[in-house]
Structures are given as structure tokens and as C-alpha cells.
Backbone as JSON, one array per atom type, in Angstrom:
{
  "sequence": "XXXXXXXXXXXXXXXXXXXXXXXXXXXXXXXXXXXXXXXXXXXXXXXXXXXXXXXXXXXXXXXXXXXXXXXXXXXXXXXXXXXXXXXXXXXXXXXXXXXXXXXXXXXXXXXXXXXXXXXXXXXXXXXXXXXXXXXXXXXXXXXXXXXXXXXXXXXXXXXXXXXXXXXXXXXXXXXXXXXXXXXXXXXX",
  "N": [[-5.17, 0.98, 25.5], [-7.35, -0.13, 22.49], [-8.51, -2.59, 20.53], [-8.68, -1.73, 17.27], [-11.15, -2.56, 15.27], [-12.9, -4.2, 12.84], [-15.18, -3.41, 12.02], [-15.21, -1.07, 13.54], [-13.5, 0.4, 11.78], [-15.13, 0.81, 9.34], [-17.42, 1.91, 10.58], [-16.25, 4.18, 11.22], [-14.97, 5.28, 8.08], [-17.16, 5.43, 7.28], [-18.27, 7.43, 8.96], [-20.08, 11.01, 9.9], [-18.28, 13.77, 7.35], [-16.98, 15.75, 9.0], [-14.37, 18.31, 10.35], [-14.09, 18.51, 12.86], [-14.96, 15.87, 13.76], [-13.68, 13.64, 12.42], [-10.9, 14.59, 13.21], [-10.7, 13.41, 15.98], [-10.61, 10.91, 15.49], [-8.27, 11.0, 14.58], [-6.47, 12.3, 16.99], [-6.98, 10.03, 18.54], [-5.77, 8.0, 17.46], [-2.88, 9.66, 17.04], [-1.97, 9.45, 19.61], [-1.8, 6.96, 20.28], [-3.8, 5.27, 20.76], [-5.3, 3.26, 19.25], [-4.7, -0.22, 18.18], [-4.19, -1.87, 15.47], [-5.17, -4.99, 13.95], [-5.42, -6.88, 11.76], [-2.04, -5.91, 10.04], [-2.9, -4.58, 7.3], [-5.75, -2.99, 8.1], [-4.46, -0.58, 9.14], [-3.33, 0.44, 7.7], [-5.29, 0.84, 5.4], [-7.29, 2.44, 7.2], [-5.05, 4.95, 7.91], [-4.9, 5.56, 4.85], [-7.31, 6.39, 4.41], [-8.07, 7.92, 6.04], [-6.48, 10.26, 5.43], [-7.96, 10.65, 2.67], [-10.55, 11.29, 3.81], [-9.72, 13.48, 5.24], [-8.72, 15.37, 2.85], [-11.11, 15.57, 1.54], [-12.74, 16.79, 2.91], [-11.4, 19.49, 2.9], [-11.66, 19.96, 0.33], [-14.29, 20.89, 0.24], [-14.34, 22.43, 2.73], [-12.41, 24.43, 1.99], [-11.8, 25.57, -0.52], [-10.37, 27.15, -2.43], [-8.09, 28.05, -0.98], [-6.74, 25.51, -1.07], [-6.22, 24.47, -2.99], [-3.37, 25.77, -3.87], [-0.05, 26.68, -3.72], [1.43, 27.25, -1.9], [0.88, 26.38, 1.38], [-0.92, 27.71, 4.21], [-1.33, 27.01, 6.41], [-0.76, 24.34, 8.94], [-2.56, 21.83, 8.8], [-3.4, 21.3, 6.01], [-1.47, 19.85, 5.39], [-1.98, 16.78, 6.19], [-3.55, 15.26, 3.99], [-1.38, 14.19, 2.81], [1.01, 14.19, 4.88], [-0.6, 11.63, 6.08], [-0.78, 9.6, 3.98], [1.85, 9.43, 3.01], [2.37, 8.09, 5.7], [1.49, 5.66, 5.35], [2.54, 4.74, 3.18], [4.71, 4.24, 4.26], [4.11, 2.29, 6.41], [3.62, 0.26, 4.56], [5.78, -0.27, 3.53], [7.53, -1.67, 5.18], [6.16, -4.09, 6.11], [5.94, -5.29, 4.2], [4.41, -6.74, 2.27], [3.66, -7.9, -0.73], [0.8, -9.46, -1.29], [-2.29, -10.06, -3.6], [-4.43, -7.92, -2.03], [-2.51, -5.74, -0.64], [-1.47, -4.9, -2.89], [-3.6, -3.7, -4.12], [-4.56, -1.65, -2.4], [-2.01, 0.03, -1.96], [-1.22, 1.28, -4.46], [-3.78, 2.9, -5.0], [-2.73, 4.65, -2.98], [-0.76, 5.72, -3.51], [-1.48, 6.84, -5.59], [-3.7, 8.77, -5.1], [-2.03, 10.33, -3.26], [-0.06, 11.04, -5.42], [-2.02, 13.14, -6.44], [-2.83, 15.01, -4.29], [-0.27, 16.28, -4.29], [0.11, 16.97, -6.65], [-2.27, 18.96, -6.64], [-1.24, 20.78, -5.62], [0.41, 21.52, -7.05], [2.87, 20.78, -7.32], [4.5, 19.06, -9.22], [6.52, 17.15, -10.2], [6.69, 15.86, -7.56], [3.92, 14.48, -8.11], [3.98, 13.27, -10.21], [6.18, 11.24, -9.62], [4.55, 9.67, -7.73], [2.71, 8.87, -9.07], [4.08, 7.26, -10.87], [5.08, 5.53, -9.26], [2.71, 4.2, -8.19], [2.08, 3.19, -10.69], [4.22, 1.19, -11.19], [3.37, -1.14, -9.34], [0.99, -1.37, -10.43], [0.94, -1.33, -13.95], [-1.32, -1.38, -15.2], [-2.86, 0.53, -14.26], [-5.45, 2.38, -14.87], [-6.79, 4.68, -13.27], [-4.31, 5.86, -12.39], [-3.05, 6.66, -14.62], [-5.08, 7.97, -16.01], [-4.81, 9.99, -13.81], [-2.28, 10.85, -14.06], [-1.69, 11.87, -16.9], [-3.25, 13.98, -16.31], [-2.15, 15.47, -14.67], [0.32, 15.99, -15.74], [-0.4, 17.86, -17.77], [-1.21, 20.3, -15.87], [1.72, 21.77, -16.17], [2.13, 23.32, -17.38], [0.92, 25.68, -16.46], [3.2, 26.44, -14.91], [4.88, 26.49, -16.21], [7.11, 28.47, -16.46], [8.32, 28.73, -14.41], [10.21, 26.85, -14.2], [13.23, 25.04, -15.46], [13.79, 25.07, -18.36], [14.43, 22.99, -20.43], [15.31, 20.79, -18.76], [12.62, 20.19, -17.61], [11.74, 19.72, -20.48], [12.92, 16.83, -21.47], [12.12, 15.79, -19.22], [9.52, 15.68, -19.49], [9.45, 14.38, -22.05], [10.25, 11.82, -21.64], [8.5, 10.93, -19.5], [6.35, 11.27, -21.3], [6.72, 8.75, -23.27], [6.53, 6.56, -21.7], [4.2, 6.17, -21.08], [1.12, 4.23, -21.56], [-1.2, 5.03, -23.56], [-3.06, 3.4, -24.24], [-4.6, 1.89, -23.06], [-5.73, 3.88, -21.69], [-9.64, 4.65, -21.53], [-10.54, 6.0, -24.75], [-7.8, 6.97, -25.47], [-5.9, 5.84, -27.17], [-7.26, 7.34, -28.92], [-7.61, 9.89, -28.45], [-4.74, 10.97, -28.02], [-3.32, 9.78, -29.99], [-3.79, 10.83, -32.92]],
  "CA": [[-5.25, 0.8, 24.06], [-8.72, -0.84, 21.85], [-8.24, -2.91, 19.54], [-9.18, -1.27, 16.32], [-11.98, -3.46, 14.29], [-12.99, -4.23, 10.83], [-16.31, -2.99, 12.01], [-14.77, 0.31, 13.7], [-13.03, 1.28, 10.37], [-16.27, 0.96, 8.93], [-17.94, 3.16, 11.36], [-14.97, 5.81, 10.65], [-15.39, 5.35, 6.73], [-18.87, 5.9, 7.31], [-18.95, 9.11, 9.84], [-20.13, 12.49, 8.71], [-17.57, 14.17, 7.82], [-16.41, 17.3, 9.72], [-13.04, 18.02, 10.56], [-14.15, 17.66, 14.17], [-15.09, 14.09, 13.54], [-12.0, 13.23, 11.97], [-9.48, 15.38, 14.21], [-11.14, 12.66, 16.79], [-9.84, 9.44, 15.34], [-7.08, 11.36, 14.62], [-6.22, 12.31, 18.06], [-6.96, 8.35, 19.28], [-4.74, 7.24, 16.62], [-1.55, 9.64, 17.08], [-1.44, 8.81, 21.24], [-1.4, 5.55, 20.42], [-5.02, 4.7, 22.06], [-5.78, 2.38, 18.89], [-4.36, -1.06, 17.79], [-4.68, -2.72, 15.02], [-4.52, -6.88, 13.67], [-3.98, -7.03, 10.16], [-1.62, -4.35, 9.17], [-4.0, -3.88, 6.31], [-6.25, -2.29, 8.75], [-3.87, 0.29, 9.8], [-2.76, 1.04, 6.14], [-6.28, 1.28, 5.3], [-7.45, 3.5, 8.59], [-4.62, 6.1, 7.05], [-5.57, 6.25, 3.65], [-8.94, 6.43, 4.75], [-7.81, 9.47, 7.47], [-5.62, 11.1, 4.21], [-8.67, 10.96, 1.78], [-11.37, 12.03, 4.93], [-8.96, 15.38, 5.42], [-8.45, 15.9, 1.69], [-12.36, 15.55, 1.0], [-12.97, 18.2, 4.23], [-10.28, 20.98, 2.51], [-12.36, 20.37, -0.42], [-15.53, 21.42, 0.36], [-14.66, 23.66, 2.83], [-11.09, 25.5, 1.71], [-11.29, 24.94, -1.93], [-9.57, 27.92, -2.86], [-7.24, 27.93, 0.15], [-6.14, 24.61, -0.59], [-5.71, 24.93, -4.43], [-2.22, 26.69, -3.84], [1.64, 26.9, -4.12], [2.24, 27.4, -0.34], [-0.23, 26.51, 1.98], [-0.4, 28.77, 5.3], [-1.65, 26.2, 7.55], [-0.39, 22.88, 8.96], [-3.69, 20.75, 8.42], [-3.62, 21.19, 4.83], [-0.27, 18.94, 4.66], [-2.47, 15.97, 6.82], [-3.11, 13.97, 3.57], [0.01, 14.03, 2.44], [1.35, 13.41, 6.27], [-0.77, 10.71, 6.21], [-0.42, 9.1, 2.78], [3.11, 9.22, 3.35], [2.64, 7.11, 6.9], [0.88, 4.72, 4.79], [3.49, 4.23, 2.32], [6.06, 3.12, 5.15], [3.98, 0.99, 6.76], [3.32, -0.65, 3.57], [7.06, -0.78, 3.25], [7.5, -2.07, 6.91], [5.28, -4.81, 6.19], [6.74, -6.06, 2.61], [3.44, -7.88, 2.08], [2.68, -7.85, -1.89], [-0.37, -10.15, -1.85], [-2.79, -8.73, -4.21], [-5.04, -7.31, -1.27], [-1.93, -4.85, -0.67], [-1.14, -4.1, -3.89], [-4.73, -2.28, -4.25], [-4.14, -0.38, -1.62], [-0.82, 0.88, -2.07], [-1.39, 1.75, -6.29], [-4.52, 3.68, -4.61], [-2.08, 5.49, -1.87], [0.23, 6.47, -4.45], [-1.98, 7.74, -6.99], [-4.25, 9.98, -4.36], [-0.7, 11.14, -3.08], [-0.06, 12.43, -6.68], [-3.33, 14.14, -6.59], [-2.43, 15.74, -3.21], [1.01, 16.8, -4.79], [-0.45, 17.96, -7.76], [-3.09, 20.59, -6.52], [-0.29, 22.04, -5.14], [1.42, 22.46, -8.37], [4.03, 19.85, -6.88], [4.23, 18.22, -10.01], [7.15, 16.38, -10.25], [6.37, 14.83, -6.82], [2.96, 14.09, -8.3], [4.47, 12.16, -11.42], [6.83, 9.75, -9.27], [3.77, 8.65, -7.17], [1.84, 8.08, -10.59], [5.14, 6.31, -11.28], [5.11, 4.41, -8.17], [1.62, 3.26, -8.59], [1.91, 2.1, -11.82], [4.8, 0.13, -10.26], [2.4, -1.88, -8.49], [0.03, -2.14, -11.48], [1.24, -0.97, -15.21], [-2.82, -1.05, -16.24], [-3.87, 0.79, -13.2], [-6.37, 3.64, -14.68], [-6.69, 5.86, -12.22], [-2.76, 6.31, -12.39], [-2.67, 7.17, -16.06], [-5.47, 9.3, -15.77], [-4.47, 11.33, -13.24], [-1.12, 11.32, -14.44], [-1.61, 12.9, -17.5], [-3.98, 15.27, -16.16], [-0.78, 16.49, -14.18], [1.26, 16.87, -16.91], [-1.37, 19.69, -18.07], [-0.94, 21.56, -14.88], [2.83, 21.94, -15.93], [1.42, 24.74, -18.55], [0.98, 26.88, -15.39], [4.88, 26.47, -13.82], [6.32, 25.84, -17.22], [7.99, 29.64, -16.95], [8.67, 29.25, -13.24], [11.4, 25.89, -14.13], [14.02, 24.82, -16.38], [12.59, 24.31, -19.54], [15.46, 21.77, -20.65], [14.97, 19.79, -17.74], [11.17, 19.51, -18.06], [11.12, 19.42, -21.78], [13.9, 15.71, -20.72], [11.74, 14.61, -18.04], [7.94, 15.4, -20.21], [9.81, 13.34, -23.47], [10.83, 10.28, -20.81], [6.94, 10.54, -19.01], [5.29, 10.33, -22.46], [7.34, 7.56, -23.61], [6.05, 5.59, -20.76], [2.75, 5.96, -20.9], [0.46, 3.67, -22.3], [-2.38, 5.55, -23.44], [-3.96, 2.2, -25.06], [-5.27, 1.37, -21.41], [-7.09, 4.6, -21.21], [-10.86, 4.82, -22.34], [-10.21, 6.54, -25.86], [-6.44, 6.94, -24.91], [-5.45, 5.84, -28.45], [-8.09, 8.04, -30.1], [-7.1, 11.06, -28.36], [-3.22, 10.47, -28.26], [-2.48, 9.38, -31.27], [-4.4, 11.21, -34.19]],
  "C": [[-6.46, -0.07, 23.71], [-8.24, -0.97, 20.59], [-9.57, -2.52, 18.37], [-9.98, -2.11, 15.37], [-12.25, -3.27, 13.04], [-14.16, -2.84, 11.27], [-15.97, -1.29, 12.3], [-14.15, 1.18, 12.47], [-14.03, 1.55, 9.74], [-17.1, 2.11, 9.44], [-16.98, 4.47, 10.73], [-15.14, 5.88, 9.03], [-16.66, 6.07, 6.35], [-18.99, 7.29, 7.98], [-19.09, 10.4, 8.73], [-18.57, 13.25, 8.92], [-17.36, 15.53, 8.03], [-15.02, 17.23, 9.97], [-13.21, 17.76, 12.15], [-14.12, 15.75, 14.46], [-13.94, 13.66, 12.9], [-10.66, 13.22, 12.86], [-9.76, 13.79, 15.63], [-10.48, 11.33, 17.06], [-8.5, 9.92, 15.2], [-5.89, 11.39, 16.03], [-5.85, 10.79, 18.54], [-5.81, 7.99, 18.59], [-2.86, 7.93, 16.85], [-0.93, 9.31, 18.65], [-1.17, 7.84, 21.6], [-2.21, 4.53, 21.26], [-5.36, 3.34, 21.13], [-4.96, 1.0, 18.42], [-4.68, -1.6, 16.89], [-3.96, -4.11, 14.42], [-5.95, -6.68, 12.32], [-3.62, -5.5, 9.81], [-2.29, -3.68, 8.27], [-5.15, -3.12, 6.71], [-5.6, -1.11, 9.19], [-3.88, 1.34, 8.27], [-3.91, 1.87, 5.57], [-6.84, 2.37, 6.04], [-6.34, 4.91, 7.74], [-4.85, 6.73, 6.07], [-6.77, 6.75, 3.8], [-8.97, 7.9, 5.62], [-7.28, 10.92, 5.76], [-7.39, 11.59, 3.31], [-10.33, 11.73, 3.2], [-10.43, 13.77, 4.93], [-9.26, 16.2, 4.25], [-10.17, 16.68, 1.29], [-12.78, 16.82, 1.35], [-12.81, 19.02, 3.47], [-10.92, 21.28, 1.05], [-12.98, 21.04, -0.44], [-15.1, 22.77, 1.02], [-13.65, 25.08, 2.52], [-10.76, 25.19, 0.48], [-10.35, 26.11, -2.59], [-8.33, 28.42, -2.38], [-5.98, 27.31, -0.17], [-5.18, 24.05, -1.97], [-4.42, 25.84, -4.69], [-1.04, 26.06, -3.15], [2.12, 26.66, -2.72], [0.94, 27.51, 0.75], [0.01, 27.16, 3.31], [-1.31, 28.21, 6.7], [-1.64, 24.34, 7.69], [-1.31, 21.86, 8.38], [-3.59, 20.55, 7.26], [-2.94, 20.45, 4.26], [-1.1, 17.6, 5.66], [-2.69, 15.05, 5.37], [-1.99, 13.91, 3.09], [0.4, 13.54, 3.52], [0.75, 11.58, 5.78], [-0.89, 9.27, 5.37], [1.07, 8.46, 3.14], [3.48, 7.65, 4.63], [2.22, 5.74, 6.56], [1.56, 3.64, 4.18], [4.59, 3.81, 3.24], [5.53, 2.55, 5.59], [3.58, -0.27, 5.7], [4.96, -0.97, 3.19], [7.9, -1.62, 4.1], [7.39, -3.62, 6.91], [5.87, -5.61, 5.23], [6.09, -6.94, 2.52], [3.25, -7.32, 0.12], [1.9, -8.5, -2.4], [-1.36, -8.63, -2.41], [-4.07, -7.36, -3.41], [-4.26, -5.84, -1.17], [-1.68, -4.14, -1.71], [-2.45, -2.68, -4.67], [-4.32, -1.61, -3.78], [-3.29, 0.3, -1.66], [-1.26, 1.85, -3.61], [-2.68, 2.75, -5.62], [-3.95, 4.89, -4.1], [-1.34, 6.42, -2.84], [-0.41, 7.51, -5.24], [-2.74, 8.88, -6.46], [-3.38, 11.0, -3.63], [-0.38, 11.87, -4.35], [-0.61, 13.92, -6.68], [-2.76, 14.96, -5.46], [-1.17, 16.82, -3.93], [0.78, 17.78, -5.9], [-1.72, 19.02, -7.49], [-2.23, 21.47, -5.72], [0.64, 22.53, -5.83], [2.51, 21.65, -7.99], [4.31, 18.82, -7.77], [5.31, 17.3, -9.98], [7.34, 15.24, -9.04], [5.15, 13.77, -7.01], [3.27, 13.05, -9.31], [5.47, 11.15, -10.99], [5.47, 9.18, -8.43], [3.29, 8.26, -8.26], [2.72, 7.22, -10.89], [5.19, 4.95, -10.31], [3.47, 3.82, -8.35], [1.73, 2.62, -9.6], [3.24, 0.98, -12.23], [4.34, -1.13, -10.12], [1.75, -2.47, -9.96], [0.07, -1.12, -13.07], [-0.04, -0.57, -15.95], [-3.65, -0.25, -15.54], [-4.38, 2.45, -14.28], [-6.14, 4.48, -14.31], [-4.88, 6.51, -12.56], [-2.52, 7.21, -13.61], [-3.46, 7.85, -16.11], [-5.25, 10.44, -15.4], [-2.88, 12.01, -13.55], [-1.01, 12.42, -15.68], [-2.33, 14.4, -17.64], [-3.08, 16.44, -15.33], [0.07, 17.07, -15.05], [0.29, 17.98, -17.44], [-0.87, 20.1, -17.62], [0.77, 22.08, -14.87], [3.33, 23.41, -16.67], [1.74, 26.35, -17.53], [2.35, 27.07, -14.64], [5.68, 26.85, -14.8], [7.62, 27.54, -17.26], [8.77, 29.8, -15.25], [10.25, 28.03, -12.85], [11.87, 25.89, -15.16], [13.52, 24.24, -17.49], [13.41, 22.94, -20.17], [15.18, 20.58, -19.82], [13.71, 19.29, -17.76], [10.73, 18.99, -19.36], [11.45, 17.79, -21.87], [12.85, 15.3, -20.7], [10.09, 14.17, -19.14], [8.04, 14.13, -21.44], [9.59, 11.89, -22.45], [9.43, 9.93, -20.44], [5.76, 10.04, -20.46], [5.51, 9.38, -22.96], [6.9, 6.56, -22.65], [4.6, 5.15, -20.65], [1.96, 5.58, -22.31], [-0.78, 4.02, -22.22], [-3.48, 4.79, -24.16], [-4.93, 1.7, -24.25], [-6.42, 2.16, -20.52], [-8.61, 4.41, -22.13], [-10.57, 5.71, -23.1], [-9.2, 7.26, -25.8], [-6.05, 7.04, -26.39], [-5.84, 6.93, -29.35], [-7.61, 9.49, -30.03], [-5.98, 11.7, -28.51], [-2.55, 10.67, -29.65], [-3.37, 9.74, -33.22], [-3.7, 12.8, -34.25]]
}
């Protein structure tokens, strides 16, 4: 086992990315070759592995990856690894504010994950769970209500009672005073 460094995460943050180069640390990391000291390095290293995969499936499977049922394992890797994130951040039960970035980050790029797969209602408790963490976080309320859009495209494939419920309860929550012209757009 090598102990995993600030500097080595750095390097990995930094590599080009390919999915070869990735699959790499990947590999080291699920055999259990790397170690790391501060958990926040590990946490980080995941998210960092989650948003490296996601970025990949962008570029090179954007239309692939943009769908309902994906038809190959890799494509659930950030999610996998999001997920592994969020228990060791639960593991750990550190909420200095160092963690609390990171997690409100984890959550809200987990949405995103959830939501290009049309997984919306998993996508609107991580937005929920981030803004958990931080009630003013941005990013959260952004992307949150950019999910509720995508519900346009399902809305005939679920219970409309049940979503019409859950959409009343999600807008009631959200403080669109926090977004950049939130109020303006919102509320006229």
C-alpha cells in the first residue's frame, strides 16, 4: 500500500483525461494499493474520480449517456462513486466547514448525475441534501430547478397527483431570492 498525498491528488486532478488514465487510479484505489491521512483526501480523491468519469462520458458518449437506461456498467461509476463519498462522509461525522464544501458539492453533482438520467426525484433529494449542508448554496438551487424542467419530459410517464404534491412542496422550499435574478424571474 502508498500512502496517497496531497501532491498525488493533485497530479490525478491534473492528468489528461482518458478513461485509460482514470480506470488506472481507479484500479489502485479499488485493490486497496492506496491509503489515505486525512479522510478529506479520500472523500475528495472520489469526488474527484466521480466528476473525472462523468466529464469522460461527456465528451465522449454524450448521447449514450443522456438516457433512461444505460447499457453499460461504467456509465453508473459517478454515481458508484459519489455515493462512496457520501458514506465516507457519513463514516467520518466530521462537519467542520472544510467538509461541509465538499459534501453540498457531492450531493449536488450526484443530482446532476441522477438527473441526466431523467432520475429526477433522486436528483431533487440530493439538491435537498445539499442544501442541508448549506440553505444558500447556488449551485444546489440552480441545478435544482433546472431539474424540475426535465420533469416536462416524464410528466406522462408518472402519477400526476403525486408529482403535482411533491412539485407544490419543492417550490415552497425554494428560495429563489439567493439566485442571480431568482426574484425577477420567479416572481413577476
Amino acid at each position: 500500500m502508498a500512502d496517497f498525498t496531497y501532491k498525488d491528488y493533485m497530479d490525478f486532478v491534473n492528468i489528461s483525461l482518458t478513461e485509460e488514465n482514470v480506470n488506472k487510479y481507479e484500479f489502485q484505489y479499488i485493490s486497496g494499493k492506496l491509503t489515505f491521512s486525512p479522510t478529506t483526501l479520500e472523500i475528495n480523491f472520489l469526488y474527484s474520480l466521480a466528476i473525472h468519469y462523468m466529464d469522460i462520458f461527456i465528451k465522449t458518449d454524450r448521447g449514450r449517456y443522456n438516457a433512461l437506461f444505460l447499457k453499460e456498467d461504467k456509465y453508473y461509476k459517478p454515481i458508484f462513486y459519489s455515493l462512496k463519498a457520501v458514506e465516507l462522509f457519513k463514516q467520518f461525522n466530521n462537519y467542520s466547514e472544510e467538509y461541509i464544501e465538499i459534501i453540498k458539492r457531492i450531493y449536488t453533482n450526484l443530482g446532476n448525475y441522477y438527473a441526466n438520467q431523467f432520475r429526477v426525484y433522486e436528483a431533487l433529494e440530493c439538491y435537498n441534501n445539499a442544501l442541508y449542508y448549506d440553505l444558500h448554496f447556488e449551485m444546489a438551487h440552480a441545478n435544482k430547478l433546472a431539474c424540475i424542467e426535465k420533469i416536462e419530459g416524464i410528466k406522462h410517464y408518472v402519477d400526476n397527483t403525486k408529482l403535482l404534491y411533491y412539485l407544490c412542496d419543492e417550490y415552497n422550499v425554494l428560495e429563489t431570492n439567493h439566485l442571480e435574478d431568482g426574484n425577477e424571474f420567479f416572481n413577476n
